[in-house]
Short mmCIF file of C-alpha atoms in Angstrom, two decimals:
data_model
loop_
_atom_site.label_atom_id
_atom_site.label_comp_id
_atom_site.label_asym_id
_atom_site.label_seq_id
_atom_site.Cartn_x
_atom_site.Cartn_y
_atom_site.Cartn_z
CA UNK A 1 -10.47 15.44 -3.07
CA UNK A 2 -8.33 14.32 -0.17
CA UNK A 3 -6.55 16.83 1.47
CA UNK A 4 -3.23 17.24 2.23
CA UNK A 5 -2.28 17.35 5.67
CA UNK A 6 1.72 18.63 6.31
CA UNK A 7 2.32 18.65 10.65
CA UNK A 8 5.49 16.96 10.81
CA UNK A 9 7.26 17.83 13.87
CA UNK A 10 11.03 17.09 12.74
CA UNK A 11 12.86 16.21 9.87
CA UNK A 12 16.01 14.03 9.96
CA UNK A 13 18.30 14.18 7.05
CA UNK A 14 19.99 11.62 6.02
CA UNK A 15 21.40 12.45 3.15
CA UNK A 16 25.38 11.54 3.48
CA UNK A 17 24.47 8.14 5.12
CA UNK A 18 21.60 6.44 3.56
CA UNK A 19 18.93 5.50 6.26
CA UNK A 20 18.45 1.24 5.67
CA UNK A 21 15.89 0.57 8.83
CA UNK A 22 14.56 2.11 12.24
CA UNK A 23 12.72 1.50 15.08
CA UNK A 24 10.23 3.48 17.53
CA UNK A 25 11.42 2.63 21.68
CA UNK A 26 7.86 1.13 23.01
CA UNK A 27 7.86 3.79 25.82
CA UNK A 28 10.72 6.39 25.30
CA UNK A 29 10.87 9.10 22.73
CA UNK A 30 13.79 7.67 20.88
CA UNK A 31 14.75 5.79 17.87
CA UNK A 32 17.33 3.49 16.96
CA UNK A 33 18.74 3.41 13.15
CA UNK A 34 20.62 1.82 11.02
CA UNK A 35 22.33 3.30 7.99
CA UNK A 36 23.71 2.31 4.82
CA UNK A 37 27.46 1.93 5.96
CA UNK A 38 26.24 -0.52 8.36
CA UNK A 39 26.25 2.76 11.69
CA UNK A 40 23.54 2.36 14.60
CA UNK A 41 22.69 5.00 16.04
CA UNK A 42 20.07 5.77 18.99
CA UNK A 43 18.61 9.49 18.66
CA UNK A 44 16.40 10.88 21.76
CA UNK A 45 13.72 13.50 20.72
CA UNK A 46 12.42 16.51 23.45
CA UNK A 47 8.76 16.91 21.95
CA UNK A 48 8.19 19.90 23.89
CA UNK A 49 11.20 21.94 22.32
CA UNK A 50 10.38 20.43 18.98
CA UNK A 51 6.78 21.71 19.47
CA UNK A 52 8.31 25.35 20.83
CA UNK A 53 10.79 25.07 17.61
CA UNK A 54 7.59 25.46 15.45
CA UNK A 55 5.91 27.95 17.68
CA UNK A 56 9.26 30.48 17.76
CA UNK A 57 9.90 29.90 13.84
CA UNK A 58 8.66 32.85 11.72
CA UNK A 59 7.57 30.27 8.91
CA UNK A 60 6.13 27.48 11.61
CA UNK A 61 8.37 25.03 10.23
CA UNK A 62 10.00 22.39 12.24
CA UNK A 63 13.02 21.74 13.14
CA UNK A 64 15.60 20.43 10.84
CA UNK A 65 18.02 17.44 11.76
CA UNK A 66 21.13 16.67 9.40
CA UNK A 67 22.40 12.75 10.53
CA UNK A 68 25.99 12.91 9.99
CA UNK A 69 28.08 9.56 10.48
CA UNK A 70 29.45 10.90 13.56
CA UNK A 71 27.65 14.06 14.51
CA UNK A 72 24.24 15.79 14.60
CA UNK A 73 23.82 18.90 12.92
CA UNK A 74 21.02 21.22 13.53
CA UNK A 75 19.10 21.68 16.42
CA UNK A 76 19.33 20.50 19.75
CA UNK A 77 16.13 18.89 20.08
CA UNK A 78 17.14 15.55 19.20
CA UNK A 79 20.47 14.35 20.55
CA UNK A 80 22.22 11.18 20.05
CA UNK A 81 22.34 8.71 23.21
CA UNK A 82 25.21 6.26 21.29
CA UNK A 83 26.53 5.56 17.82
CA UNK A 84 28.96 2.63 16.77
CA UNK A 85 30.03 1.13 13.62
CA UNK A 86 27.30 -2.37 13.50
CA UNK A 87 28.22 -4.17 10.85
CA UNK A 88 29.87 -4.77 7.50
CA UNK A 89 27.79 -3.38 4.40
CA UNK A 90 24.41 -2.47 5.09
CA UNK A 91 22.60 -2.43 8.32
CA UNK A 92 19.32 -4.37 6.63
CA UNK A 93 16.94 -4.82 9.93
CA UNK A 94 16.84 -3.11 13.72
CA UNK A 95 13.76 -3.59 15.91
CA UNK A 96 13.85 -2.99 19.82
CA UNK A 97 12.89 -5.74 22.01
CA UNK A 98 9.12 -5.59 23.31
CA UNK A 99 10.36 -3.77 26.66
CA UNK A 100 12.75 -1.93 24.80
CA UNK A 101 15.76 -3.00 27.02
CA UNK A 102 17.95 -4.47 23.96
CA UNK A 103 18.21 -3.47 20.20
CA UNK A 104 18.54 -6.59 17.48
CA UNK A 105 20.43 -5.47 14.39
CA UNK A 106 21.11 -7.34 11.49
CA UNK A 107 23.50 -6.49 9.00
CA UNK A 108 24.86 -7.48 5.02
CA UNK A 109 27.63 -9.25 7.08
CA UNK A 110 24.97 -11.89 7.18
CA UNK A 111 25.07 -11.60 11.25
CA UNK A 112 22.49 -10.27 13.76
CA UNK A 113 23.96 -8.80 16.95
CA UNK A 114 21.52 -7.58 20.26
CA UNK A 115 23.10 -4.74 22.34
CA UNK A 116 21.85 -3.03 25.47
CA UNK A 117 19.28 0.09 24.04
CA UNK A 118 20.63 2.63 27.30
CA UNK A 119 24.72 1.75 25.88
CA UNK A 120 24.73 0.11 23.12
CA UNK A 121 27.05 -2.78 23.88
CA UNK A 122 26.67 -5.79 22.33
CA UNK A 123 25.88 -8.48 24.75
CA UNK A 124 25.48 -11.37 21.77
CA UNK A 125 26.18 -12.27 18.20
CA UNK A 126 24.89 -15.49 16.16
CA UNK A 127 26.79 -17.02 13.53
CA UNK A 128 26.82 -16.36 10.29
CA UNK A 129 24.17 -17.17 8.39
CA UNK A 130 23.76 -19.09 4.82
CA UNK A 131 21.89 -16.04 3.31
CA UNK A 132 21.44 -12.47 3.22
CA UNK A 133 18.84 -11.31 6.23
CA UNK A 134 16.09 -8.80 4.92
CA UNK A 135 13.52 -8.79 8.36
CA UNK A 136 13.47 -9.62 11.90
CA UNK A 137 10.86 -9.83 14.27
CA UNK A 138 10.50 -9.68 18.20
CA UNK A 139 7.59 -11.65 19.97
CA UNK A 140 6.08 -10.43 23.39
CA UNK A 141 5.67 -14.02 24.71
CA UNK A 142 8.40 -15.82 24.02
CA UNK A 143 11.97 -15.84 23.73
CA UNK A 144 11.82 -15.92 19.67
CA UNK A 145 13.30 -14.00 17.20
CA UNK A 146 12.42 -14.39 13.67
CA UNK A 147 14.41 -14.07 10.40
CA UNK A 148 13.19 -13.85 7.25
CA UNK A 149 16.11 -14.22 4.20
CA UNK A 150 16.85 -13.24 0.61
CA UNK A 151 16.58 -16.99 0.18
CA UNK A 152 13.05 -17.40 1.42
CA UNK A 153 14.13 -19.13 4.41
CA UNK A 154 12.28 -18.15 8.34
CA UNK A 155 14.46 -19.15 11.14
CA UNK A 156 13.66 -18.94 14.89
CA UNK A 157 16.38 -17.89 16.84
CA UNK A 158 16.57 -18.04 20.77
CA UNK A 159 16.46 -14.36 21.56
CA UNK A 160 19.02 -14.69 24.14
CA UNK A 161 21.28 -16.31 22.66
CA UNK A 162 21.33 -15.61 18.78
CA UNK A 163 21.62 -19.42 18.33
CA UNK A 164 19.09 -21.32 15.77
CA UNK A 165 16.13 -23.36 17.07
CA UNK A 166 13.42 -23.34 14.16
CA UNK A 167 13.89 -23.82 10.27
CA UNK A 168 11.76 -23.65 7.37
CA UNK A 169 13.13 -23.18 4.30
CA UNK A 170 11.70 -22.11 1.16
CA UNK A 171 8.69 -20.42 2.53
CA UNK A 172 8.64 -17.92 -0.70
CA UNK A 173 9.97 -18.43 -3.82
CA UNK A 174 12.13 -15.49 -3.21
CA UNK A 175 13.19 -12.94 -0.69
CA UNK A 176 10.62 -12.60 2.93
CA UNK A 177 9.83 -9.04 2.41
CA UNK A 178 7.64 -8.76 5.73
CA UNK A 179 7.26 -10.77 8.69
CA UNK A 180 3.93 -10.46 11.40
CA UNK A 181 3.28 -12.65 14.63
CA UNK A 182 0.14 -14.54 15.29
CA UNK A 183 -0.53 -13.37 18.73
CA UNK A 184 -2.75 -13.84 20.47
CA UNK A 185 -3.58 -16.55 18.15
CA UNK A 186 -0.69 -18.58 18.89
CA UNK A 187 2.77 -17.79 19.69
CA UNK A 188 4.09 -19.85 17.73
CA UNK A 189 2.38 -18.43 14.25
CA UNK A 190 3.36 -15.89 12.10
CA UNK A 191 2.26 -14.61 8.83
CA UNK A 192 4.81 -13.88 5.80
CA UNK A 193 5.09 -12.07 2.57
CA UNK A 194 7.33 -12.84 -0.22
CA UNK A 195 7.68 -12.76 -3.64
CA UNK A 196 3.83 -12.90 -5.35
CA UNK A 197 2.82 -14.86 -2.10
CA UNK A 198 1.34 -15.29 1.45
CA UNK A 199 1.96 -17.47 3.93
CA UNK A 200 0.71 -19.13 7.33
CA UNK A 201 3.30 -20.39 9.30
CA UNK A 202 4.08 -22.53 12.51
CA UNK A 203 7.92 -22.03 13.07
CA UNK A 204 7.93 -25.72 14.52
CA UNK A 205 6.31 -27.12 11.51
CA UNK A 206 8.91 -27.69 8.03
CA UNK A 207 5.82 -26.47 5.94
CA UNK A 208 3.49 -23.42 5.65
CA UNK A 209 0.34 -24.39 7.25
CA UNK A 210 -1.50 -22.28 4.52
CA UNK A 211 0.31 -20.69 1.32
CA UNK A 212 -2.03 -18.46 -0.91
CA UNK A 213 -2.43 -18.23 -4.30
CA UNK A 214 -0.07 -16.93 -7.25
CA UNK A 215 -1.15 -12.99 -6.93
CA UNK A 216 0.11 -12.40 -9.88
CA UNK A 217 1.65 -9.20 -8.06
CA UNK A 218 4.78 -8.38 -5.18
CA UNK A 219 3.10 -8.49 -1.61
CA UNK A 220 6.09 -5.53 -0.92
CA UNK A 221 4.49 -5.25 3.14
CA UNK A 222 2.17 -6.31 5.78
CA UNK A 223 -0.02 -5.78 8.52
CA UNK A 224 -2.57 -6.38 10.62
CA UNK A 225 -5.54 -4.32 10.51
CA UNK A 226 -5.83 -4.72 14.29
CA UNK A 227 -2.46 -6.10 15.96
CA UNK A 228 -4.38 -7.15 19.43
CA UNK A 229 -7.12 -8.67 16.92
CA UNK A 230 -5.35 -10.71 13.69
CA UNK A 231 -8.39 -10.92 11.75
CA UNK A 232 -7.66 -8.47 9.13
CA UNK A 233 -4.02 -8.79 6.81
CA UNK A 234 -3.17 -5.81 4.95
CA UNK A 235 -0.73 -6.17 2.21
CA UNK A 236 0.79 -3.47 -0.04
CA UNK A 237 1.29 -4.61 -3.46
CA UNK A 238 3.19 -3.73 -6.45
CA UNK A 239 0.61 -2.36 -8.56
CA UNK A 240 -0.20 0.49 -5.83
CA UNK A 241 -2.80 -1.38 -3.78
CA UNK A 242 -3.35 -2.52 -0.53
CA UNK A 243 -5.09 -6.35 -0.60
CA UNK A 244 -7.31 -6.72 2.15
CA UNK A 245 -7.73 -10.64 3.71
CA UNK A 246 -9.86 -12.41 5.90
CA UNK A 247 -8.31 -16.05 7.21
CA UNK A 248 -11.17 -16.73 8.59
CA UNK A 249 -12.79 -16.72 5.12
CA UNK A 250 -10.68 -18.56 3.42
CA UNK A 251 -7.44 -19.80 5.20
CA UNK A 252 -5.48 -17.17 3.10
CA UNK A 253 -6.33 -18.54 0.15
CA UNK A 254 -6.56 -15.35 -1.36
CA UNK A 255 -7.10 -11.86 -1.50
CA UNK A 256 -10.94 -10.67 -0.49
CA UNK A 257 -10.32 -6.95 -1.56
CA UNK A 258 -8.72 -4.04 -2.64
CA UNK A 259 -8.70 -0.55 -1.68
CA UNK A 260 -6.29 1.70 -4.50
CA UNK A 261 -3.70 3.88 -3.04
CA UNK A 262 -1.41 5.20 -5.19
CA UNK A 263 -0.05 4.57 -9.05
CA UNK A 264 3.18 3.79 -7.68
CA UNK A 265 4.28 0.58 -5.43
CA UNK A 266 2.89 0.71 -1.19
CA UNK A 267 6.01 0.24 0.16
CA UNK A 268 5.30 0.79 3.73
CA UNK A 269 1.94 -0.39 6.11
CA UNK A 270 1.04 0.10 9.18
CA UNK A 271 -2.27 0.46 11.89
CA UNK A 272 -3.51 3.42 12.63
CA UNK A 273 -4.51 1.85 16.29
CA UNK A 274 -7.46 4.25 16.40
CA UNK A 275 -10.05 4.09 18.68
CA UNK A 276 -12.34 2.37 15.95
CA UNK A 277 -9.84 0.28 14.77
CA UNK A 278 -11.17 1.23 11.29
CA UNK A 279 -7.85 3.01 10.07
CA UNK A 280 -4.73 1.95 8.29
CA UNK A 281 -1.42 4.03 7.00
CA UNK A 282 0.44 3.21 3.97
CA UNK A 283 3.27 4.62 2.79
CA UNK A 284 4.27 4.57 -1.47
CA UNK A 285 7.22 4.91 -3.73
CA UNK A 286 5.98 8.27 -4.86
CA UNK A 287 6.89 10.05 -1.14
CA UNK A 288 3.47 9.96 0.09
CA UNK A 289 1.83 8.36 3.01
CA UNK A 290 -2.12 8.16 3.10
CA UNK A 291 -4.34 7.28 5.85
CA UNK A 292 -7.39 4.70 4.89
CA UNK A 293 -10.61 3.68 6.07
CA UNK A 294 -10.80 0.47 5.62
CA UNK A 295 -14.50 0.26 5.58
CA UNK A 296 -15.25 2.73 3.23
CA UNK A 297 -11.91 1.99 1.10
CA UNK A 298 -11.24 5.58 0.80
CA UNK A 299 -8.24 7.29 1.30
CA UNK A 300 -9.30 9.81 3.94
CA UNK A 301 -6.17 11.92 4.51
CA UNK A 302 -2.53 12.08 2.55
CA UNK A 303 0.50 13.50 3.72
CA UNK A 304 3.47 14.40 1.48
CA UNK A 305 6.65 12.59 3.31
CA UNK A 306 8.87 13.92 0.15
CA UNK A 307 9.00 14.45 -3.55
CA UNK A 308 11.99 12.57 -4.37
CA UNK A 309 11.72 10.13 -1.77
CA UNK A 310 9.85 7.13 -1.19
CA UNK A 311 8.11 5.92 1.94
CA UNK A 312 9.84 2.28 3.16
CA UNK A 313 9.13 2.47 6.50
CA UNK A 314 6.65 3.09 8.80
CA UNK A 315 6.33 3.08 12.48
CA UNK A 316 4.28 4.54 15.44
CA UNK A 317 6.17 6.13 18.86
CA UNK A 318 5.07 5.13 21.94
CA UNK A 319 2.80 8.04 22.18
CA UNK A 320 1.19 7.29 18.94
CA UNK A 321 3.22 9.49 16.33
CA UNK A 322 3.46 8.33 12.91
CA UNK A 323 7.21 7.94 11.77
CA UNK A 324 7.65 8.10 8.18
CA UNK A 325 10.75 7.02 6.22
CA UNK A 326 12.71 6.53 3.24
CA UNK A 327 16.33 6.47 2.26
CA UNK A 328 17.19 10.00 2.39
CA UNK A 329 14.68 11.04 5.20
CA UNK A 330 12.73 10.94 8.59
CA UNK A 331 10.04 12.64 9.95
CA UNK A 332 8.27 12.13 12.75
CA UNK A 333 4.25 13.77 12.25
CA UNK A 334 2.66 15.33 15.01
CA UNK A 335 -0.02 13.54 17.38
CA UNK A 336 -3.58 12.99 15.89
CA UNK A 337 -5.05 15.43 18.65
CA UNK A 338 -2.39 18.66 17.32
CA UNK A 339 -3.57 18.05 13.72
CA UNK A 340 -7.72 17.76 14.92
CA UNK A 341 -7.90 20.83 17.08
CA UNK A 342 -5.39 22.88 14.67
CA UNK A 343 -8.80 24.77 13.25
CA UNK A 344 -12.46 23.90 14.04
CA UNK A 345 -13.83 26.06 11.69
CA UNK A 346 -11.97 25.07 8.73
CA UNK A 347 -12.59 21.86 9.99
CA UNK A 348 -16.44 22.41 9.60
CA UNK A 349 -15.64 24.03 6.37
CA UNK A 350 -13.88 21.08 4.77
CA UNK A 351 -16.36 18.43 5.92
CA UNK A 352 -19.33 21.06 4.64
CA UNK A 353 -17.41 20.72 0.95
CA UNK A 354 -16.55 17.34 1.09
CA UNK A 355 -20.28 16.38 1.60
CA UNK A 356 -21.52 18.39 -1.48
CA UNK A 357 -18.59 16.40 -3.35
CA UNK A 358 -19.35 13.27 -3.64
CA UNK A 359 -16.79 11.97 -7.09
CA UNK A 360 -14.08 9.44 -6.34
CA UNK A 361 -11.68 8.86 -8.51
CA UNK A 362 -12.52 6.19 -11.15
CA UNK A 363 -9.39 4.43 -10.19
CA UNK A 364 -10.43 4.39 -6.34
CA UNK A 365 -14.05 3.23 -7.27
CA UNK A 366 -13.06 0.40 -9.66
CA UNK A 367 -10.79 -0.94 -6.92
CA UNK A 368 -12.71 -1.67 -3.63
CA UNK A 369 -14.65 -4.18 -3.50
CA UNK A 370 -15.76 -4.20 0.10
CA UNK A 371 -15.12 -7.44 2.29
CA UNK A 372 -16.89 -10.06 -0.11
CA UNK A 373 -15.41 -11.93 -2.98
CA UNK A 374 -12.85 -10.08 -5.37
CA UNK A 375 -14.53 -12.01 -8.37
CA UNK A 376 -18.00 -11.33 -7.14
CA UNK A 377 -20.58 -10.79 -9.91
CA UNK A 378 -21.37 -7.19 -8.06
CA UNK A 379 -25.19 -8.02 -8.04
CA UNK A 380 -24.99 -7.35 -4.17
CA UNK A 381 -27.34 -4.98 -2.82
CA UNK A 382 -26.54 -1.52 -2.17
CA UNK A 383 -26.80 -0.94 0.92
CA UNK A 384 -26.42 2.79 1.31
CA UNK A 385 -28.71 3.22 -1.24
CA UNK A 386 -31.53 1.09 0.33
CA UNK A 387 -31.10 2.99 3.97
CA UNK A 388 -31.60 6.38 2.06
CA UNK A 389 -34.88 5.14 0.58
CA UNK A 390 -36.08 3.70 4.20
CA UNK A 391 -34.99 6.95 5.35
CA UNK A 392 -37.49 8.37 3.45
CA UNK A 393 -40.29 6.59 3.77
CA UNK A 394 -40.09 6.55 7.52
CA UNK A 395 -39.89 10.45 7.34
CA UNK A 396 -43.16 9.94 4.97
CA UNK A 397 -44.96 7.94 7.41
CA UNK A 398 -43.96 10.72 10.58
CA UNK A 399 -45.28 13.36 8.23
CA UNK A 400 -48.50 12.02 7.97
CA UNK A 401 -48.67 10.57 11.48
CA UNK A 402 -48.52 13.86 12.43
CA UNK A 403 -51.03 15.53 10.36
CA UNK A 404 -53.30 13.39 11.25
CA UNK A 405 -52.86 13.50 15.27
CA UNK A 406 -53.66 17.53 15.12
CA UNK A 407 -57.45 16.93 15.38
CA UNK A 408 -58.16 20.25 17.98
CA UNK A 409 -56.94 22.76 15.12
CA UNK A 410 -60.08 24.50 13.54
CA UNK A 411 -61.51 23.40 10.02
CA UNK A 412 -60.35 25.65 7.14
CA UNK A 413 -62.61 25.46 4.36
CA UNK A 414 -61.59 23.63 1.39
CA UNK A 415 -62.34 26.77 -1.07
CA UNK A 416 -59.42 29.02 1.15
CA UNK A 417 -57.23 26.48 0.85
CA UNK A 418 -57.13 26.08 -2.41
CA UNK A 419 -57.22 29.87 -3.16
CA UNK A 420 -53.96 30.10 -1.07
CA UNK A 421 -52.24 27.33 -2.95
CA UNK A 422 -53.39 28.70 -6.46
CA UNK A 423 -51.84 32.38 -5.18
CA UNK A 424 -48.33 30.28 -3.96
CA UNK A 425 -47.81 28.58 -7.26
CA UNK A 426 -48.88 32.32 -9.19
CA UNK A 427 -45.88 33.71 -7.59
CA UNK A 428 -43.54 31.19 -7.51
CA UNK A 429 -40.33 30.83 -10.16
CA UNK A 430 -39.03 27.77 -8.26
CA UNK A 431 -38.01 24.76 -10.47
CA UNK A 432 -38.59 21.35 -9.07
CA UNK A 433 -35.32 20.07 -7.37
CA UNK A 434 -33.59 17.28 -10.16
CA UNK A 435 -33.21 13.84 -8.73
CA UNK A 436 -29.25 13.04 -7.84
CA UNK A 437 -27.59 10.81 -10.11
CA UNK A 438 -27.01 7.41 -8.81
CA UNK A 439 -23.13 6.26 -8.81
CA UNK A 440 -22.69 3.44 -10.41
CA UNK A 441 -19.44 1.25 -9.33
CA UNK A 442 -17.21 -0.20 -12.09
CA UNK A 443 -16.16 -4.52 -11.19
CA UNK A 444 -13.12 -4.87 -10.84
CA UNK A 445 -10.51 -6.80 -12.78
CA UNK A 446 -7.58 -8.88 -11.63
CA UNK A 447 -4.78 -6.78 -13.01
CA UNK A 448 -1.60 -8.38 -14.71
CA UNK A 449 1.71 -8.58 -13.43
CA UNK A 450 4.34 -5.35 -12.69
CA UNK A 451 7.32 -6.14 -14.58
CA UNK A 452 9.31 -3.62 -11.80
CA UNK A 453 11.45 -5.15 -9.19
CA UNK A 454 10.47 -4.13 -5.80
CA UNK A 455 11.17 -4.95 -2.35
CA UNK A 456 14.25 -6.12 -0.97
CA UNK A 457 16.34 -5.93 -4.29
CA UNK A 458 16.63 -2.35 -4.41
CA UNK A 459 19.31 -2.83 -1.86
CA UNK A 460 20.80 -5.74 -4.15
CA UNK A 461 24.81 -5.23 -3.52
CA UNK A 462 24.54 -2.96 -0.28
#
């Protein structure tokens, strides 16, 4: 049983204005959004009165934020540096710049504008584009920024300019619902989702380099395991799983494993960039957001976002905060290190009943399938299995390593000895211990196609 872990440190409401996108500043606490009537707004957060806020409330509940068009309501722990009226319709995509100097925006209006982050003023505008925009992407190298449409199209624009250098058209058979760079690969390379597909791009090439199967599935998000080290893709599916894939395995042919998250779609991924680089967050339609070990394929901690709304976007702060969000809300989680030292003793008391428990879920069993093939016959050997038995034998061989070195101790008679041991068993009501039941896995099966529309299209006409 996973437990529920619920440290936010704000919550912004935004209720009257339906929240579209947002972005994290690399190495400020602020955030810029972008809202359903096409507003931008950058909000600046004071963690340490956020963090009093809790301390001084009688419940120890954080602050509250309502996100009018104009105003803030609520406290004053998050102010707003700028607003302005963006674009016409829906603002679809925002994303700082890797320094965090300029904000790219783009909107329903078909047009992507960059503005100064400190003022907002818009400093350039590209032209209108042939189809509807649904993500863009900044690259630390180079001046790039890349555009994925409702049309399947990637462009490359010149991030200075807004104007179009790169084409490639038909990538996906329908909309690019995530874009992810190839760095330090190549910074040229990027890595797309769309439709039931994934593909390996070069922006100067007019084909994918590597297109994966038919997945029989959405691939809603992406991510790398590991940004600084692209050799694990994450991709949230339809069917409330996250595929796991290996290009060095298999060029992206397809899929290597699964790990189950949820019933409902994974909307939302993103790297835990822990220490171990082991850890993953994904965020679903039913308002949760779960954090996974990708090595055991267990969900290892779940955090309720909201009941009625789902979890679109995810994001880390520069100081490592998860940012959840969904239409109607925000909230920004407290640091790993507040949620760890909160209570060492319960601590020691959860981990004490989670190792007597040792049932998944029959759902999260049948799913992973560990890093080999998704097909695989599951004759593999089980490896935790076959360390417990060395385990024992090695304590075996101690034990009687050491009963034989004692060779100084004085020589009981046999007779006593058995006397002693005929006295013991007299007297004792003991049972044996029972042998633990060995946990068999279920193989997985490729399941069929979601008939629900996800992705992009919910904002169909927006």
């Amino acid at each position: 049983m996973v437990k529920s872990v619920p440290v936010p440190l704000v919550d912004l409401d935004f209720g009257t204005d339906p929240l579209f996108s947002f972005s994290a500043h690399p190495s400020e606490n602020a955030l810029v959004v972008g809202s359903g009537t096409g507003q931008v707004k950058l909000l600046r957060y004071d963690v340490e009165k956020l963090e009093n806020h809790i301390f001084h409330s009688a419940d120890k509940e954080c602050a509250q934020i309502d996100v009018r068009a104009k105003e803030l309501q609520g406290s004053d722990c998050v102010t707003m540096g700028w607003r302005t009226k963006r674009h016409q319709g829906s603002c679809r995509s925002i994303i700082f710049d890797p320094k965090g100097e300029y904000v790219y925006s783009a909107g329903l209006d078909k047009q992507i504008k960059k503005a100064k982050a400190e003022t907002g003023v818009v400093v350039a505008k590209s032209e209108i584009l042939a189809s509807n925009i649904t993500k863009i992407l900044t690259v630390p190298n180079k001046d790039f920024l890349i555009v994925g449409t409702e049309d399947g199209d990637v462009l490359c624009l010149d991030s200075n300019t807004l104007k179009q250098t790169y084409q490639i058209k038909k990538v996906h058979e329908d909309a690019v619902n995530s874009i992810n760079h190839y760095v330090p690969k190549s910074d040229y390379q990027f890595v797309t989702t769309g439709s039931t597909t994934l593909s390996h791009i070069d922006i100067r090439k007019e084909q994918p380099l590597h297109q994966s199967e038919d997945q029989e599935d959405e691939l809603l998000c992406s991510s790398w395991l590991d940004p600084t080290n692209p050799n694990t893709m994450l991709c949230g599916m339809g069917e409330g799983v996250v595929t796991v894939w290996r290009p060095e395995m298999n060029d992206f042919a397809d899929q290597i494993s699964r790990v189950r998250i949820s019933k409902e779609p994974v909307e939302s991924l993103i790297s835990a960039l822990d220490s171990e680089g082991d850890h993953f967050w994904a965020g679903s339609f039913d308002g949760t957001v779960s954090r996974v070990n990708i090595r055991s394929g267990k969900v290892v901690e779940k955090r309720v976002h909201s009941e009625t709304d789902e979890v679109s976007f995810l994001d880390l702060d520069h100081e490592y905060r998860l940012i959840s969000a969904g239409m109607d809300r925000l909230t920004i989680w407290k640091e790993a290190g507040d949620v760890e030292s909160s209570s060492d003793e319960e601590d020691e008391k959860d981990f004490d009943e989670s190792a007597k428990s040792e049932d998944l879920s029959s759902e999260e069993e049948e799913e992973w399938t560990g890093f080999g093939d998704d097909e695989g016959s599951g004759n593999e050997p089980d490896v935790s299995s076959a360390s417990f038995e060395e385990e024992i034998d090695s304590d075996s061989d101690s034990a009687s390593e050491n009963s034989d070195s004692n060779d100084d101790r004085p020589v009981v008679p046999l007779i006593e000895i058995k006397e002693k041991l005929l006295a013991q068993l007299e007297d004792s009501d003991e049972e044996p211990p029972k042998k633990r039941k060995k946990h068999v896995k279920k193989e997985t099966k490729k399941q069929k196609a979601h008939t629900q529309e996800h992705g992009i299209r919910k904002f169909d006409g927006l």
